[in-house]
Amino acid sequence: MANRFFVAPAPHLHGEMSTVRLMADVIIALLPALVISVKVFGWDVLAVTAVSVVSCVALEAFVQHFIVRGKSTVGNLSAALTGLLLAMNLPSNIPLWIVVVGAVFAICVAKMPFGGLGKNPFNPALAARVFLLIAYPQQMTSFVAPSVEGAADAASGATPLAALKAGMLSACDADYGAMFTGATAGSLGEVSALALLLGFAYLLMRRVISWHIPVSILATMAIFATIYAGVRFEDSMMHLYLPAFHLLSGGAMLGAIYMATDYVTSPMTKKGMLIYGVGIGVLTMCIRLWGAYPEGMSFAILIMNSVTPLLNKYVKPRRFGSR
Amino acid sequence: MMGRALSNVAMPVMKGCSGITILSGSEVRRGEESACIKCAKCVEACPMGLEPYLLAKISKRKGWEAAEQNDIVSCIECGCCQFTCPANIPLLDYVRLGKQSVMGIIRSRNAKK
Ligand code: SF4
Ligand code: SF4
């Protein structure tokens, strides 16, 4: 009998969760942002996304087949997700060859040398974004001004954050409606807070991620901005506007919801997640307020990524029965 | 979830046996193991507050000392971690192996005293 059947120890059941399903859920959650982005910036968006996704998947397949010589890992959709996230971090008018360079960096430098999915210390899409930002600062920071009609016009727009940094804009008279629904200049995925929050709701509902990381990041940023505004500005309107501005502008939402929550590079315990989130929030605000770059989200996340192993080592869950 | 598989018809029914569950083939199929994605779902699922992904990894490498430090013997073998793991890792198989070995080590250590 034993050789006709496969007999295994308990548990005999398995939940419906699978790696592929989780990755697919994150991709689904990013679709609203992609749609808004196409509406705001036109069809260029799809070209950038397609090039990014296809090159990431192709590169992963290539490395896995010819260098690792293992079973193909393309099927778990993680490379496709990396590609999509990378595209979300790029401006729509970026030359397509730079997108390919980014994909090469993400897959061949940040991910596969460490052993592929599950073992990379840094978020591949973010590592690639920072690499591109340093290597091609000009192309990475020239954004198309949004056009609501659907066709992107040639005038280049400044992101709200860059404008604030340059002193061209005060947080009091920024257009918050536009920042919420997406009619501002910026990377593909950072224009519409509404679309990103929709995706967040979906991820929470599917239990793909827990609330700890995004909420702790955004709350820390808001508190930090409030204190900063309280100390720096007399105007009490500023005390309300500055936190809202920082939450809605730049990569705050995209970073907090989709990049920082990347499983592989975020801590394993709830306590660790909260520490990680607070760290990202503080670092982001420091870079935004006092750093050379207008945007600090990606740097902050990468820095905290490097702290993650330490958090995993020292922040343990509470054992049942212990204090 | 915690029941033993009837590997042959001579298995006795004992006092503690509260029922026999028959599962269909598709329900019991074990998926193919893939890389741990560090999703922390097993940590969240564990009622004992352990870190199954870590215990399984340590047990695979026979790091019994580290396994003991991480409270492997507290595992109640409920199987929640393995049920929830999206990467289909047989976590409990590894943890059980580690737990047995660590308990053996503890017993022999106590016997020496
Ligand atoms: S089997 Fe052990 S390690 Fe796994 S969830 Fe149950 S108590 Fe935790
Ligand atoms: S549930 Fe599975 S994939 Fe997720 S952390 Fe635990 S062992 Fe890794």
XYZ file of C-alpha atoms and ligand atoms in Angstrom:
452
model
C 0.000 0.000 0.000
C 2.737 2.373 0.960
C 4.250 2.372 -2.491
C 0.971 3.028 -4.237
C 0.339 6.137 -2.143
C 2.303 9.158 -1.171
C 2.275 9.237 2.620
C 3.446 12.407 4.321
C 3.365 13.734 7.859
C 0.875 16.404 8.922
C -0.279 18.966 7.952
C -2.020 17.307 5.060
C -3.691 20.446 3.800
C -2.255 23.536 2.254
C -3.711 27.030 2.016
C -4.465 28.655 -1.303
C -1.644 31.136 -0.940
C 1.127 30.870 -3.503
C 4.064 32.972 -4.567
C 2.606 33.461 -8.031
C -0.724 34.576 -6.615
C 0.937 37.107 -4.306
C 3.006 38.573 -7.119
C -0.048 38.701 -9.368
C -1.962 40.529 -6.636
C 0.679 43.227 -6.371
C 0.631 43.612 -10.153
C -3.163 43.912 -10.094
C -2.907 46.502 -7.326
C -0.598 48.609 -9.504
C -2.948 48.618 -12.497
C -5.090 51.613 -11.386
C -1.937 53.704 -11.075
C -0.857 52.552 -14.527
C -4.206 53.488 -16.047
C -4.118 56.967 -14.495
C -0.584 57.344 -15.684
C -1.543 56.508 -19.271
C -4.368 59.026 -19.023
C -2.054 61.747 -17.725
C 1.084 61.149 -19.780
C -0.204 59.366 -22.874
C 0.912 56.181 -24.582
C 4.611 56.646 -23.829
C 3.804 55.155 -20.473
C 2.881 51.823 -21.982
C 6.070 51.755 -24.047
C 8.228 52.343 -20.959
C 6.311 49.750 -18.952
C 6.404 47.154 -21.703
C 10.133 47.588 -22.313
C 10.859 47.404 -18.607
C 8.751 44.315 -17.941
C 9.880 42.446 -21.040
C 13.564 43.156 -20.459
C 13.386 42.155 -16.797
C 11.657 38.884 -17.604
C 13.981 38.138 -20.516
C 17.077 38.909 -18.444
C 15.937 36.745 -15.567
C 15.225 33.882 -17.948
C 18.618 34.376 -19.567
C 20.571 34.461 -16.310
C 18.664 31.535 -14.862
C 19.151 29.418 -17.969
C 22.738 30.184 -18.936
C 24.462 31.240 -15.743
C 22.597 29.672 -12.831
C 21.554 26.757 -15.046
C 18.581 26.090 -12.826
C 14.901 25.666 -13.444
C 13.227 28.707 -14.925
C 11.944 31.117 -12.294
C 10.127 33.428 -14.669
C 6.856 31.733 -13.889
C 6.717 33.148 -10.368
C 6.123 36.618 -11.845
C 8.664 38.260 -9.583
C 10.700 39.502 -12.543
C 7.569 40.907 -14.161
C 6.736 42.699 -10.921
C 10.253 44.102 -10.669
C 9.887 45.394 -14.219
C 6.560 47.011 -13.466
C 7.857 48.631 -10.281
C 10.922 49.897 -12.105
C 8.717 51.465 -14.775
C 6.611 53.085 -12.054
C 9.782 54.832 -10.883
C 10.740 56.313 -14.241
C 9.542 59.423 -16.051
C 7.390 58.731 -19.107
C 9.691 60.533 -21.545
C 12.818 58.609 -20.624
C 14.763 57.151 -23.588
C 13.923 53.468 -23.837
C 17.551 52.334 -23.808
C 17.914 53.769 -20.316
C 14.987 51.619 -19.242
C 16.876 48.583 -20.513
C 20.003 49.663 -18.604
C 17.838 49.914 -15.497
C 16.462 46.425 -16.060
C 19.985 45.052 -16.491
C 20.996 46.630 -13.199
C 17.885 45.404 -11.391
C 18.146 41.787 -12.504
C 21.846 41.228 -13.209
C 23.304 43.277 -10.360
C 20.717 43.705 -7.627
C 18.861 40.406 -7.812
C 20.382 37.360 -9.474
C 23.964 37.524 -8.107
C 22.531 37.160 -4.621
C 20.608 34.035 -5.514
C 17.438 35.385 -7.051
C 14.049 35.826 -5.479
C 14.100 35.757 -1.702
C 17.786 36.413 -1.204
C 18.460 39.870 -2.598
C 19.331 42.323 0.187
C 18.044 45.372 -1.688
C 14.841 45.961 -3.560
C 15.965 45.427 -7.200
C 13.603 47.986 -8.729
C 14.682 50.670 -6.281
C 18.364 49.851 -6.598
C 17.968 50.265 -10.357
C 16.122 53.540 -9.924
C 18.846 54.979 -7.718
C 21.504 53.715 -10.114
C 19.776 55.465 -13.009
C 19.247 58.605 -10.959
C 22.967 58.853 -10.289
C 24.105 57.734 -13.743
C 21.623 59.695 -15.840
C 20.410 62.532 -13.601
C 19.312 64.664 -16.509
C 17.020 62.122 -18.149
C 15.719 60.879 -14.824
C 14.575 64.260 -13.596
C 13.058 65.812 -16.691
C 9.374 65.149 -16.548
C 6.612 65.716 -19.018
C 4.004 68.178 -17.850
C 0.699 66.388 -17.403
C -1.992 66.855 -19.936
C -5.462 65.781 -19.140
C -6.461 65.407 -22.794
C -4.328 62.332 -23.168
C -1.467 63.517 -25.369
C 1.666 64.581 -23.555
C 2.893 68.013 -24.605
C 6.514 68.848 -25.026
C 6.858 71.357 -22.209
C 8.729 69.770 -19.381
C 7.179 70.028 -15.978
C 8.721 70.204 -12.558
C 7.425 67.816 -9.928
C 5.726 69.494 -6.981
C 8.570 68.392 -4.718
C 11.277 69.780 -6.985
C 9.334 73.030 -7.229
C 9.067 73.222 -3.456
C 12.770 72.568 -3.071
C 13.649 75.259 -5.602
C 11.411 77.686 -3.772
C 9.117 78.053 -6.792
C 6.134 76.805 -4.896
C 4.911 77.165 -1.361
C 3.115 74.246 0.200
C 0.155 76.516 0.907
C -0.833 77.066 -2.688
C -0.058 73.700 -4.221
C -2.903 72.112 -6.106
C -3.917 69.316 -3.742
C -6.767 68.048 -5.871
C -4.382 67.535 -8.772
C -1.851 65.828 -6.552
C -4.496 63.481 -5.236
C -5.986 62.454 -8.556
C -2.815 62.554 -10.561
C -2.532 65.689 -12.705
C 1.028 66.550 -11.714
C 4.398 65.918 -13.264
C 6.358 62.981 -11.942
C 7.303 59.367 -12.458
C 4.716 56.989 -13.829
C 3.638 55.625 -10.513
C 3.887 58.615 -8.270
C 1.322 60.940 -9.756
C -1.943 59.771 -8.295
C -2.284 59.125 -4.590
C -5.870 57.995 -5.143
C -4.934 55.153 -7.492
C -2.173 54.005 -5.183
C -4.484 54.009 -2.176
C -6.979 51.952 -4.156
C -4.237 49.410 -4.752
C -3.361 49.524 -1.051
C -6.950 48.711 -0.127
C -6.855 45.756 -2.504
C -3.570 44.482 -1.058
C -4.937 44.749 2.466
C -8.139 43.007 1.492
C -6.235 40.144 -0.106
C -3.924 40.104 2.906
C -0.910 40.385 0.689
C 0.687 42.955 2.981
C -0.115 44.129 6.474
C -0.741 47.764 7.345
C 2.325 48.154 9.554
C 4.935 49.360 7.099
C 2.902 51.835 4.979
C 1.074 53.330 7.945
C 4.188 53.733 10.060
C 6.054 55.400 7.196
C 3.277 57.819 6.320
C 2.461 58.614 9.947
C 6.117 59.293 10.734
C 6.401 61.572 7.723
C 3.275 63.475 8.719
C 4.418 63.929 12.313
C 7.893 64.952 11.238
C 6.511 67.486 8.757
C 4.146 68.903 11.376
C 6.941 69.411 13.870
C 9.152 70.930 11.192
C 6.401 73.293 10.102
C 5.671 74.170 13.707
C 9.269 75.144 14.348
C 10.025 76.781 11.008
C 6.869 78.646 10.050
C 4.711 81.137 11.881
C 1.790 80.695 9.556
C -0.598 78.163 11.053
C -1.925 77.204 7.602
C 1.510 75.815 6.896
C 1.189 73.473 9.841
C -1.656 71.740 8.076
C -0.422 71.994 4.528
C 3.148 70.816 4.849
C 2.353 67.289 6.095
C -0.332 66.880 3.446
C 2.070 68.095 0.800
C 4.742 65.622 1.763
C 2.357 62.693 1.907
C 0.866 63.390 -1.497
C 3.956 64.443 -3.383
C 6.708 62.425 -4.965
C 7.187 58.792 -4.230
C 5.800 58.832 -0.694
C 2.725 56.732 -1.431
C 4.366 54.555 -4.061
C 7.348 53.940 -1.831
C 5.424 53.322 1.354
C 2.828 51.015 -0.161
C 4.680 49.118 -2.872
C 8.423 49.482 -2.511
C 9.032 49.378 1.224
C 6.671 46.438 1.702
C 8.647 44.236 -0.673
C 8.707 40.946 1.245
C 12.277 40.024 0.659
C 13.818 43.248 1.892
C 11.504 44.122 4.779
C 11.623 42.749 8.326
C 9.788 39.589 9.360
C 8.157 40.665 12.605
C 5.495 43.270 13.253
C 7.707 45.122 15.702
C 10.545 45.088 13.211
C 8.190 46.404 10.529
C 7.208 49.365 12.677
C 10.829 50.254 13.446
C 11.632 49.904 9.756
C 8.710 52.139 8.792
C 9.602 54.837 11.280
C 13.207 54.730 10.070
C 12.134 55.189 6.466
C 9.815 58.042 7.389
C 12.484 59.945 9.323
C 15.193 59.392 6.697
C 12.873 60.431 3.877
C 11.961 63.679 5.582
C 15.579 64.445 6.452
C 16.642 63.971 2.844
C 13.694 65.963 1.529
C 14.139 68.877 3.889
C 17.914 69.125 4.158
C 19.381 66.856 1.474
C 20.551 67.683 -2.032
C 17.773 65.723 -3.721
C 14.157 66.833 -3.674
C 13.048 63.222 -3.204
C 14.387 60.937 -0.496
C 12.044 57.967 -0.505
C 14.168 55.612 -2.560
C 17.348 56.347 -0.632
C 15.567 55.974 2.680
C 14.116 52.601 1.700
C 17.464 51.304 0.480
C 19.170 52.423 3.684
C 16.542 50.697 5.798
C 16.784 47.600 3.571
C 20.343 47.288 4.771
C 19.142 47.424 8.390
C 16.590 44.656 7.822
C 18.879 41.675 8.556
C 19.807 43.325 11.840
C 16.156 43.827 12.731
C 15.456 40.196 11.871
C 18.245 39.095 14.159
C 17.373 41.188 17.188
C 13.659 41.884 16.992
C 11.965 38.579 17.718
C 8.267 37.919 17.966
C 6.945 37.492 21.492
C 7.123 33.792 22.291
C 3.893 32.387 23.609
C 3.978 32.370 27.397
C 6.942 34.706 27.736
C 6.880 38.355 28.580
C -4.044 19.420 10.242
C -2.309 17.496 13.006
C -3.566 14.014 12.350
C -1.345 11.117 11.399
C -1.568 9.593 7.985
C -2.851 6.014 7.957
C 0.022 4.404 6.158
C -1.424 0.922 6.419
C -4.647 -0.742 7.484
C -3.118 -2.203 10.633
C -3.059 1.181 12.402
C -4.875 0.805 15.720
C -7.703 3.034 16.882
C -6.855 4.302 20.341
C -8.572 6.222 23.082
C -7.386 9.585 21.822
C -8.724 9.023 18.330
C -11.629 11.383 17.775
C -12.229 10.678 14.128
C -10.918 9.643 10.779
C -10.754 12.292 8.084
C -10.759 11.313 4.458
C -9.349 13.922 2.142
C -9.502 13.873 -1.608
C -6.350 13.564 -3.671
C -6.383 17.172 -4.812
C -6.626 18.405 -1.222
C -3.585 16.582 0.049
C -1.298 17.165 -2.884
C 1.939 18.801 -1.827
C 3.064 21.649 -4.023
C 6.546 21.986 -5.353
C 8.900 23.663 -2.891
C 10.320 26.979 -4.048
C 12.513 29.666 -2.530
C 11.390 31.365 0.676
C 10.258 34.867 -0.237
C 10.515 36.143 3.354
C 6.864 37.067 3.338
C 6.572 36.602 7.120
C 3.273 34.789 6.747
C 4.591 31.842 8.716
C 5.744 34.150 11.529
C 2.301 35.699 11.611
C 0.606 32.294 11.610
C 2.618 30.664 14.372
C 0.565 30.533 17.571
C 3.713 30.054 19.628
C 5.432 33.186 18.396
C 8.263 31.325 16.680
C 9.924 32.048 13.381
C 9.271 28.916 11.305
C 11.182 30.150 8.239
C 14.293 30.566 10.401
C 13.866 27.269 12.267
C 13.431 25.387 8.991
C 16.503 27.038 7.522
C 18.591 26.268 10.596
C 17.379 22.671 10.774
C 18.241 22.145 7.135
C 21.791 23.132 7.967
C 21.788 21.085 11.188
C 22.478 24.153 13.308
C 21.069 22.580 16.435
C 22.546 25.134 18.796
C 20.982 28.066 16.973
C 17.722 26.127 16.741
C 17.665 25.686 20.494
C 18.342 29.374 21.059
C 15.388 30.170 18.835
C 13.075 28.054 20.983
C 12.514 25.280 18.485
C 11.305 22.988 21.285
C 8.324 25.289 21.883
C 6.831 24.211 18.560
C 3.524 22.413 19.090
C 3.590 20.944 15.584
C 0.286 22.541 14.679
C 1.271 22.952 11.045
C -0.106 26.464 10.611
C 3.196 27.670 9.203
C 3.312 25.032 6.523
C -0.361 25.540 5.660
C 0.148 29.208 4.999
C 3.525 29.214 3.257
C 3.088 30.516 -0.296
C 6.396 28.992 -1.362
C 5.160 25.486 -0.443
C 8.079 24.890 1.879
C 7.491 21.839 4.111
C 8.307 23.968 7.137
C 6.948 21.608 9.744
C 8.884 18.661 8.318
C 12.104 20.564 8.853
C 11.065 22.007 12.209
C 10.014 18.577 13.467
C 13.339 17.131 12.441
C 15.140 19.944 14.245
C 12.959 19.669 17.298
C 13.604 15.922 17.639
C 17.344 16.417 17.323
C 17.439 19.311 19.782
C 15.314 17.377 22.293
C 17.686 14.465 21.962
C 20.619 16.754 22.675
C 18.875 18.274 25.683
C 18.014 14.820 27.070
C 21.572 13.558 26.778
C 22.856 16.767 28.329
C 20.516 16.339 31.302
C 21.414 12.666 31.631
C 25.089 13.568 31.991
C 24.436 15.877 34.935
S 4.107 23.958 13.575
Fe 5.432 24.851 15.157
S 6.553 26.458 14.102
Fe 4.822 25.905 12.769
S 3.198 27.335 13.323
Fe 2.882 25.524 14.615
S 4.027 25.950 16.519
Fe 4.748 27.439 14.973
S 5.637 31.589 4.823
Fe 7.118 30.454 3.566
S 7.859 31.938 2.066
Fe 6.853 33.120 3.691
S 8.525 33.621 5.098
Fe 7.620 31.735 5.850
S 8.875 30.129 4.927
Fe 9.293 31.996 3.769
